[in-house]
Short mmCIF file of C-alpha atoms in Angstrom, two decimals:
data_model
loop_
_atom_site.label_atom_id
_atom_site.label_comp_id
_atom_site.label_asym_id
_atom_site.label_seq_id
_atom_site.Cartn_x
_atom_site.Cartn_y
_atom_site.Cartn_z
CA UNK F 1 0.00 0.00 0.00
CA UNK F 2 1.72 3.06 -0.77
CA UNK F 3 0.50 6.73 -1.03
CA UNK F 4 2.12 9.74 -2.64
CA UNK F 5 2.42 12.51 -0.02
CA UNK F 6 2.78 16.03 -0.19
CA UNK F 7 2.83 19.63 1.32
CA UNK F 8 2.35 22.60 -0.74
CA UNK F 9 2.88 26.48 0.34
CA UNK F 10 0.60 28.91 -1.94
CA UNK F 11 1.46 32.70 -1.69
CA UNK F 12 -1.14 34.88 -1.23
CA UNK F 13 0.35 38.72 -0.73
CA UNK F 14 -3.48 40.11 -1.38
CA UNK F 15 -6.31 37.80 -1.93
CA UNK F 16 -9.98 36.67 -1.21
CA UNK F 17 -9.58 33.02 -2.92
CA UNK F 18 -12.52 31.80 -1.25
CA UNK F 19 -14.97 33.79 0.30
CA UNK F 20 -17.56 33.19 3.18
CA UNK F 21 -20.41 35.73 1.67
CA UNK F 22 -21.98 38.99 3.45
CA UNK F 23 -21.97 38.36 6.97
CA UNK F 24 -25.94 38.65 7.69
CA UNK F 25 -25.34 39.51 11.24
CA UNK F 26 -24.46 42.83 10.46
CA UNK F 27 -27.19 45.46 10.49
CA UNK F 28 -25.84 47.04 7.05
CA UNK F 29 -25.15 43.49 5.84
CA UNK F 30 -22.77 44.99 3.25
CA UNK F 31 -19.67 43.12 4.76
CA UNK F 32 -18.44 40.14 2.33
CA UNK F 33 -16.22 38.27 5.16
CA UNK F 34 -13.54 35.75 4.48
CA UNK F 35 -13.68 31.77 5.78
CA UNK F 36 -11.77 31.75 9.25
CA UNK F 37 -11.75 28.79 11.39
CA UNK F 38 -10.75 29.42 15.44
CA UNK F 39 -7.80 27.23 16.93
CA UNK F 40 -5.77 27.73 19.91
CA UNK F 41 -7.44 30.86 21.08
CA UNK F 42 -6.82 32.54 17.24
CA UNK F 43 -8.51 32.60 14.11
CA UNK F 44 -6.94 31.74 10.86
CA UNK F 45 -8.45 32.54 6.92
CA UNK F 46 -8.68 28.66 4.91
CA UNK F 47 -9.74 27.69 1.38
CA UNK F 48 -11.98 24.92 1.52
CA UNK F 49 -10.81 21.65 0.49
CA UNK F 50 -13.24 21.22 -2.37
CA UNK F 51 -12.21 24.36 -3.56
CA UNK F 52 -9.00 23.72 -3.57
CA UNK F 53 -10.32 19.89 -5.45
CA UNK F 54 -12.22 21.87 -8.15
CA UNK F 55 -9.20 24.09 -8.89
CA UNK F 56 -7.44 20.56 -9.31
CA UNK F 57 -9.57 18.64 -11.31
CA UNK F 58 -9.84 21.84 -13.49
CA UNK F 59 -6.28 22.29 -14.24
CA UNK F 60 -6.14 18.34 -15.04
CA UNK F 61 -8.88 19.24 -17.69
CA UNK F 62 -7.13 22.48 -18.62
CA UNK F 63 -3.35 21.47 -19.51
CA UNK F 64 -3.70 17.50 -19.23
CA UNK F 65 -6.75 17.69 -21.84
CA UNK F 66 -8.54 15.18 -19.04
CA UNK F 67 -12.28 14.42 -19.95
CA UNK F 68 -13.85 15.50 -16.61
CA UNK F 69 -17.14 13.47 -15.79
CA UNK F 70 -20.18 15.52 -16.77
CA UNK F 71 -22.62 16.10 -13.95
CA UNK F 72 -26.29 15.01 -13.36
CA UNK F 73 -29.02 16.32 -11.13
CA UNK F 74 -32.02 13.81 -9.56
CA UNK F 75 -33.55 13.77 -6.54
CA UNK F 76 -31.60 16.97 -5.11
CA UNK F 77 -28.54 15.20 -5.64
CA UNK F 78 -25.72 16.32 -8.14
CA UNK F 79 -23.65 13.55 -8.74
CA UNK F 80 -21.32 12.69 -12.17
CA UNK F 81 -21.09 9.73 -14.30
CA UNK F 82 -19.48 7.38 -11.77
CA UNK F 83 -17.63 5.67 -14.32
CA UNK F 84 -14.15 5.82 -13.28
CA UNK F 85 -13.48 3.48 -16.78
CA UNK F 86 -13.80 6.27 -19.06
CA UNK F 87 -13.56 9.82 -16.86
CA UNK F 88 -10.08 10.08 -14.67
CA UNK F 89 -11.74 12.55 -12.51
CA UNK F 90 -13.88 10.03 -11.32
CA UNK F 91 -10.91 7.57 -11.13
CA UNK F 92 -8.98 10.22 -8.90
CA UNK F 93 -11.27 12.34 -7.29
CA UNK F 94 -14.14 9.45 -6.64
CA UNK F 95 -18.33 9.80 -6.20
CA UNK F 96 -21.10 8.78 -4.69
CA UNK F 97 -24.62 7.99 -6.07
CA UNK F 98 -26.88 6.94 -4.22
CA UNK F 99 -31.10 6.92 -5.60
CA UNK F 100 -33.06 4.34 -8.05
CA UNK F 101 -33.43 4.55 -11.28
CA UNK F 102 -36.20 2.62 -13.41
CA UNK F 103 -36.72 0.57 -10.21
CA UNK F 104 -33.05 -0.30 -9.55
CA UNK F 105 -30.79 0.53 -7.26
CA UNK F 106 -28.01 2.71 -8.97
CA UNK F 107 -25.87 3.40 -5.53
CA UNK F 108 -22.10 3.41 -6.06
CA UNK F 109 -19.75 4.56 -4.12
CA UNK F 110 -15.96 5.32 -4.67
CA UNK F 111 -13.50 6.71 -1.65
CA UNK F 112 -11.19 9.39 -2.86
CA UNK F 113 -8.19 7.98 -3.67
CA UNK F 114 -6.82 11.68 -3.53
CA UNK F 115 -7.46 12.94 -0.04
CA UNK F 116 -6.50 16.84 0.62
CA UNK F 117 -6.97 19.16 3.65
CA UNK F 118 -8.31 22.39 3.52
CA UNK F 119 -5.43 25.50 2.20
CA UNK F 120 -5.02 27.10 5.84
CA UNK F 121 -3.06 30.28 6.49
CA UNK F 122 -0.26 29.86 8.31
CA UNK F 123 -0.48 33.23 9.94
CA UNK F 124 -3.57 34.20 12.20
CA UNK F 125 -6.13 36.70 11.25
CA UNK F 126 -4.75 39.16 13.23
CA UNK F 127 -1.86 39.06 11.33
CA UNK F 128 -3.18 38.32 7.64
CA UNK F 129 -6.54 39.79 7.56
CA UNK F 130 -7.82 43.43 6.64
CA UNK F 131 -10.79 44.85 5.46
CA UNK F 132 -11.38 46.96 2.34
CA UNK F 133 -14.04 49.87 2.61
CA UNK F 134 -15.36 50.83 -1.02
CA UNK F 135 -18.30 52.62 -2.48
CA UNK F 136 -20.06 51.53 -6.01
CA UNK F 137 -20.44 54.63 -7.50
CA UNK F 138 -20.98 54.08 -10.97
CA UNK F 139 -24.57 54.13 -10.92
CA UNK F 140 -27.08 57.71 -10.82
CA UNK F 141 -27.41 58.87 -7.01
CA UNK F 142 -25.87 58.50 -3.96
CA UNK F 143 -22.97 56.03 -3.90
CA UNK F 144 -22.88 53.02 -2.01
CA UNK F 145 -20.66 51.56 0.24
CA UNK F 146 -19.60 48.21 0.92
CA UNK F 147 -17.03 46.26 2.54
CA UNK F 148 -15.06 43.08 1.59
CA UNK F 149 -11.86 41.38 3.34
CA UNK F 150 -8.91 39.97 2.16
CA UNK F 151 -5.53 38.85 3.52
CA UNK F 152 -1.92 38.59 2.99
CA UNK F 153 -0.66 34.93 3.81
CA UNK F 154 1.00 32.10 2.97
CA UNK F 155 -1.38 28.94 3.00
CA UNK F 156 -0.58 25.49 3.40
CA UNK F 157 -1.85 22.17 2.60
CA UNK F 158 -1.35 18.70 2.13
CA UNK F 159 -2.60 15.64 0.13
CA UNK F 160 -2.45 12.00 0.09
CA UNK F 161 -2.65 9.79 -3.43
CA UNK F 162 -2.86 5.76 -2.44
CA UNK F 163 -1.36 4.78 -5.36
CA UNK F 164 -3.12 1.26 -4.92
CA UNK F 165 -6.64 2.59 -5.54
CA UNK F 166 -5.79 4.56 -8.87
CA UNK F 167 -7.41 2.26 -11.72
CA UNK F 168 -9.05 -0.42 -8.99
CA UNK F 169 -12.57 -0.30 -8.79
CA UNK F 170 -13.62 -3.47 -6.25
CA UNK F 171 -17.41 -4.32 -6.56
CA UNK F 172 -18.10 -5.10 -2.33
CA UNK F 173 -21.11 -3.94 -1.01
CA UNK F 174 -20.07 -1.53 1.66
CA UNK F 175 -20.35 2.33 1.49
CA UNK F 176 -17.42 3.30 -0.38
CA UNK F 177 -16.27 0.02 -1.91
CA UNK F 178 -19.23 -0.37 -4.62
CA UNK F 179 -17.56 1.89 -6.88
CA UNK F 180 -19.31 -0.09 -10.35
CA UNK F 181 -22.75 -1.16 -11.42
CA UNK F 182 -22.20 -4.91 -13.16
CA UNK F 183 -25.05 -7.36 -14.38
CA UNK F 184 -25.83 -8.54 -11.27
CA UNK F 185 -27.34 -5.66 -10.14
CA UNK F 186 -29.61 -5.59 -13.32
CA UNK F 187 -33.55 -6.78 -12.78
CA UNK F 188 -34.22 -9.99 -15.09
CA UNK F 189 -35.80 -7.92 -17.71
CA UNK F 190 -34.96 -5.42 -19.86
CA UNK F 191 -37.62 -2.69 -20.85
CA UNK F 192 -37.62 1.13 -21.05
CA UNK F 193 -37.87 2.28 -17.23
CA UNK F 194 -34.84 0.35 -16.51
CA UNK F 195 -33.11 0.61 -20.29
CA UNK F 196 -30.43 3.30 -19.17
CA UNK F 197 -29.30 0.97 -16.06
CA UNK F 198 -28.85 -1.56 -18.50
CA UNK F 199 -26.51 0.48 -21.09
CA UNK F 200 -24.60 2.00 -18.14
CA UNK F 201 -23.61 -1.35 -17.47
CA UNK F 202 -22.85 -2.63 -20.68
CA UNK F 203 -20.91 1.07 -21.98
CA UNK F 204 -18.96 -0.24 -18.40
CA UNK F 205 -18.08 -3.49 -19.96
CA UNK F 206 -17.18 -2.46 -23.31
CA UNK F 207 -14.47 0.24 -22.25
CA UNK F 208 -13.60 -2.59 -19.70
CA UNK F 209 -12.66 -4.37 -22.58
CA UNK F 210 -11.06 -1.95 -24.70
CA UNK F 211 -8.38 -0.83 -22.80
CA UNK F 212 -8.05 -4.33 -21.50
CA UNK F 213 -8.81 -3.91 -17.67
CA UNK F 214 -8.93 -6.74 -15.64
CA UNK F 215 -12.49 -7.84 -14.99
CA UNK F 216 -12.81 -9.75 -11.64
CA UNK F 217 -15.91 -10.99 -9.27
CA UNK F 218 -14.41 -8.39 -6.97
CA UNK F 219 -12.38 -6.09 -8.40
CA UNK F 220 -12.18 -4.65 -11.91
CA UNK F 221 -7.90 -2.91 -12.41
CA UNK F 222 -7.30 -1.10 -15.36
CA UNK F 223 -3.89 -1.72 -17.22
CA UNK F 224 -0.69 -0.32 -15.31
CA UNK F 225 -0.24 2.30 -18.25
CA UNK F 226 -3.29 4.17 -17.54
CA UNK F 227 -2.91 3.70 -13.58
CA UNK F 228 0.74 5.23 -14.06
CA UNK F 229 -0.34 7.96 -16.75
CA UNK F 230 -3.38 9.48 -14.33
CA UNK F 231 -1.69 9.36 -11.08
CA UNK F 232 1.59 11.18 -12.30
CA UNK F 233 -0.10 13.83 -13.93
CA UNK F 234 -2.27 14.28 -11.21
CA UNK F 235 0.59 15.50 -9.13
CA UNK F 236 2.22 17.42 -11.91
CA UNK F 237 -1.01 19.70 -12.31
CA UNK F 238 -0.27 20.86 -9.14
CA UNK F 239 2.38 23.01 -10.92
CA UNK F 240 -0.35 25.23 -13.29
CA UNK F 241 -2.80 25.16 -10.29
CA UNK F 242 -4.99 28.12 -11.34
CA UNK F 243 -8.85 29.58 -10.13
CA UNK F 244 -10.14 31.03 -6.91
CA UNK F 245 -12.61 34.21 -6.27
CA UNK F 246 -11.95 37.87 -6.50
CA UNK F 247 -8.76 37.35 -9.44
CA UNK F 248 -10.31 40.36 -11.00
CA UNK F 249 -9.73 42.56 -8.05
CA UNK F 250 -6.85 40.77 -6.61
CA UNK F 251 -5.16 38.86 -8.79
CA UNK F 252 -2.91 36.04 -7.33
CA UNK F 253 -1.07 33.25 -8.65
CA UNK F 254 -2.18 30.23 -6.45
CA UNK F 255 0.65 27.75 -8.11
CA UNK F 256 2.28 26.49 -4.98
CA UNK F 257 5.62 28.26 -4.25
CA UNK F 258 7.31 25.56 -1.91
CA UNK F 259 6.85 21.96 -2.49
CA UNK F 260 7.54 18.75 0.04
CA UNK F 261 6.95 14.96 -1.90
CA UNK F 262 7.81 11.66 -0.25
CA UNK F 263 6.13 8.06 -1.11
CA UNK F 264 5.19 5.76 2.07
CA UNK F 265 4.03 2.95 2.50
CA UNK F 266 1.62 3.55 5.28
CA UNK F 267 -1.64 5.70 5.09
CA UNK F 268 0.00 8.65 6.77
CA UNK F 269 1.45 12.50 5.83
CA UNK F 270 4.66 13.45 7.46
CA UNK F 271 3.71 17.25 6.38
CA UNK F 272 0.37 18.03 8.28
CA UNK F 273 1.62 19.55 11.05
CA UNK F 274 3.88 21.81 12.78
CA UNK F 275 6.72 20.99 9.98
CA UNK F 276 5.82 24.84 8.80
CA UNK F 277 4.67 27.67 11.48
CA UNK F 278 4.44 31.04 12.56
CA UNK F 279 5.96 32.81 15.55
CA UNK F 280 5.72 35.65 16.44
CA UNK F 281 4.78 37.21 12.65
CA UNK F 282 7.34 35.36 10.78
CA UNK F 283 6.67 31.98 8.69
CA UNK F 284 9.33 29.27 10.07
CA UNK F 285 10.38 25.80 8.41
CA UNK F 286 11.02 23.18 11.40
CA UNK F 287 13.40 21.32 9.40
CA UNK F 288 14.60 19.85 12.90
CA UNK F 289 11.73 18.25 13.59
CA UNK F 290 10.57 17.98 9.80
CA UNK F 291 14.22 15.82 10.05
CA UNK F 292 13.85 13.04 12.95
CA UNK F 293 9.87 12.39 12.29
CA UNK F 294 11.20 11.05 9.31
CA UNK F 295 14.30 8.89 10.09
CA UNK F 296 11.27 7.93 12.85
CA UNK F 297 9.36 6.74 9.66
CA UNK F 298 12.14 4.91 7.94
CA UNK F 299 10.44 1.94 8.24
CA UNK F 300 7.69 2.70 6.12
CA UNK F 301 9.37 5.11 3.35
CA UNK F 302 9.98 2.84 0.70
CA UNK F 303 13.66 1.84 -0.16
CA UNK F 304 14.99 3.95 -2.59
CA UNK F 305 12.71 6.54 -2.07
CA UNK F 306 13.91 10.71 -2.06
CA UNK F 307 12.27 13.40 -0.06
CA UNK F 308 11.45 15.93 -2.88
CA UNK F 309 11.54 19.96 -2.04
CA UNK F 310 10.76 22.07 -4.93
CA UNK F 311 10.91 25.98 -4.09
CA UNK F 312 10.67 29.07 -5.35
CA UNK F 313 13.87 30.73 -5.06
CA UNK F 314 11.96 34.52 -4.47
CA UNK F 315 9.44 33.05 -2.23
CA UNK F 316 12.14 31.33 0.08
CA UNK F 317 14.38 34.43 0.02
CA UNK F 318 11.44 36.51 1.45
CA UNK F 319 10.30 34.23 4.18
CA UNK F 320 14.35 33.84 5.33
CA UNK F 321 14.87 30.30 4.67
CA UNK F 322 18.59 28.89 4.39
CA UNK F 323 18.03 25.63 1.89
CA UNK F 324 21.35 24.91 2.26
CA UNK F 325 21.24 24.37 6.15
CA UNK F 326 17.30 21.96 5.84
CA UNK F 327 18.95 19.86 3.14
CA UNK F 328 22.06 18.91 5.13
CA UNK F 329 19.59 18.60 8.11
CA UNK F 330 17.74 15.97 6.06
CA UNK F 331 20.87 14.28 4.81
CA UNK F 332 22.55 14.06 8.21
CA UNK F 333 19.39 12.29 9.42
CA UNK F 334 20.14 10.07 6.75
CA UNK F 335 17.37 10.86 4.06
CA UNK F 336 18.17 11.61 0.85
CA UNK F 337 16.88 14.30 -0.62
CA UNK F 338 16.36 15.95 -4.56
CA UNK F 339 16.20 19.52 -4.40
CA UNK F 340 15.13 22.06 -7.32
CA UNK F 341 12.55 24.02 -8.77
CA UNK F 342 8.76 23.44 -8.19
CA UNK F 343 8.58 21.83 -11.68
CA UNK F 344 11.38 20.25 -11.02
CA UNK F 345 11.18 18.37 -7.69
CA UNK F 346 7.35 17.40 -9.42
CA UNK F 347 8.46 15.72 -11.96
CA UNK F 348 10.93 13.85 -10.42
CA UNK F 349 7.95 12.65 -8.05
CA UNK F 350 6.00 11.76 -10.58
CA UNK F 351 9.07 9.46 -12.09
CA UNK F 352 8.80 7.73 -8.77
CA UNK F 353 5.28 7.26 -8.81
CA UNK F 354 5.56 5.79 -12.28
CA UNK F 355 8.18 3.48 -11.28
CA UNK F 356 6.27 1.87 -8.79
CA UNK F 357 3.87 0.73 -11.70
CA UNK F 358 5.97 -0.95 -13.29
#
């Protein structure tokens, strides 16, 4: 079982990526507030993880020409195609559908192989967060005014890809592990209430056999090729990571500006906390203790395999890192590290992640 792990840092010098809406407990209700979640006694600005998922999946459509799954609306529910065969998204990101259709049950489930927290300032709102007073005055009459926040951060998150689940879809009735339909959910006969269940099925079982997936009673896999070709450029998009709100007004490049990759083989993420941290105003990298939870993890990091840091050489200079002093931390810990660009130290992951396919 192994998962590719990461941390990303996202510069955000002036920005409202992700907005909360006007804060209706205000009399004037004119006051478009920020998401802020409390911790510790302070109060820190976040992107929401599926925020942070759409802006994914839409840069894998964007520069990896991936065929998202189109999306359906019944019974209150949105849900997409569920056929992780023919849409990657689906593959990667996973779904759930869960109603009848034509009198049978349709419920599938997939769990994420891709798992992400939310993109969480590192410095607290007292020390990111301001609040712009305007007035639209482009109208006849009196102007009006209105108010909006935004910060100045640096936000941090971290992911998880199980490299196992990319391209297996297991067929075991429990909430998560039904990811396809297959004949034996189909009723005896075929007529027209039940007609699309039946050519979901069978579309299933002809791409099956196109690409040549392995079609068991438990578990269809898709051939390694695919597996390899989707989970590397999954991590690679995270290079050309572009959306969020308010770009029009403020404009920032959300393409991560400090990288940390490492496989292991272990459902864990060495990043999540207190590797980066602020004190006192000023954004810190705890390469120390970034350093001996890993040689504490040796057992589980794969042999052969490099801790990856990526930076930007204008981001690091401004937050006072020395790179020089956390990489011969790391390698006097014993782990062996590639250093470069962003780009770089991605797609030297990814030629990790492909090697383990085979």
């Amino acid at each position: 079982m192994r998962f590719a792990t990461g941390m990303v840092l996202i510069d955000a010098p002036h920005s409202a990526l992700n907005m909360l809406g006007i804060d209706e407990s205000l009399a004037d209700r004119n006051v478009t507030r920020v998401k802020t979640f409390k911790r510790g006694g302070k109060r820190y600005p976040y992107v929401s993880p599926q925020a942070w998922r759409y802006w994914w999946r839409s840069t894998l459509k964007e520069h990896f020409n991936w065929e998202l799954s189109p999306l359906y609306r019944e019974q209150k529910q949105v849900f997409t195609a569920a056929n992780p065969l023919k849409y990657p998204d689906d593959d990667i990101f996973g779904y759930m559908r869960a109603f009848k259709k034509g009198g049978v049950n349709v419920t599938v489930t997939r769990v994420s192989p891709l798992k992400n927290t939310p993109l969480i300032s590192v410095l607290p709102d007292r020390n990111a967060l301001t609040v712009d007073e305007g007035y639209a005055s482009r109208h006849e009459g009196d102007p009006v005014p209105y108010s909006q926040e935004f910060y100045s951060t640096v936000f941090k998150g971290a992911f998880s890809l199980d490299l196992d689940a990319v391209g297996r879809f297991t067929i075991i009735s429990k909430a998560g592990f039904k990811n396809l339909l297959t004949r034996d959910d189909l009723p005896k006969k075929r007529n027209k209430n039940n007609e699309e269940v039946f050519n979901e099925v069978e579309e299933m079982e002809r791409i099956a056999s196109e690409i040549g997936a392995q079609v068991g009673e438990k578990e269809w896999l898709i051939p390694a090729e695919i597996r390899k070709k989707r989970a590397s450029e999954a991590m690679k998009a995270l290079r050309l990571l572009s959306g969020g709100a308010k770009q029009t007004q403020y404009h920032t490049d959300i393409t991560p500006k400090f990288v940390l990759l490492l496989n292991v083989d272990a459902g864990i993420n060495p990043f999540i906390s207190d590797v980066v941290f602020e004190d006192r105003g000023e954004i810190n990298f705890y390469t120390e203790a970034l350093s001996k939870r890993l040689a504490d993890l040796k057992d589980v990091i794969p042999g052969g395999a490099k801790l990856y840091l990526g930076y930007d050489e204008g981001f690091v200079k401004s937050l006072g890192w020395d790179m020089d002093d956390a990489v011969q931390k790391f390698e006097e810990a014993g782990i062996e590290v590639f250093v470069g660009t962003v780009k770089e130290a991605l797609d030297e992951f990814a030629k990790e992640i492909e090697a383990y396919y085979g």
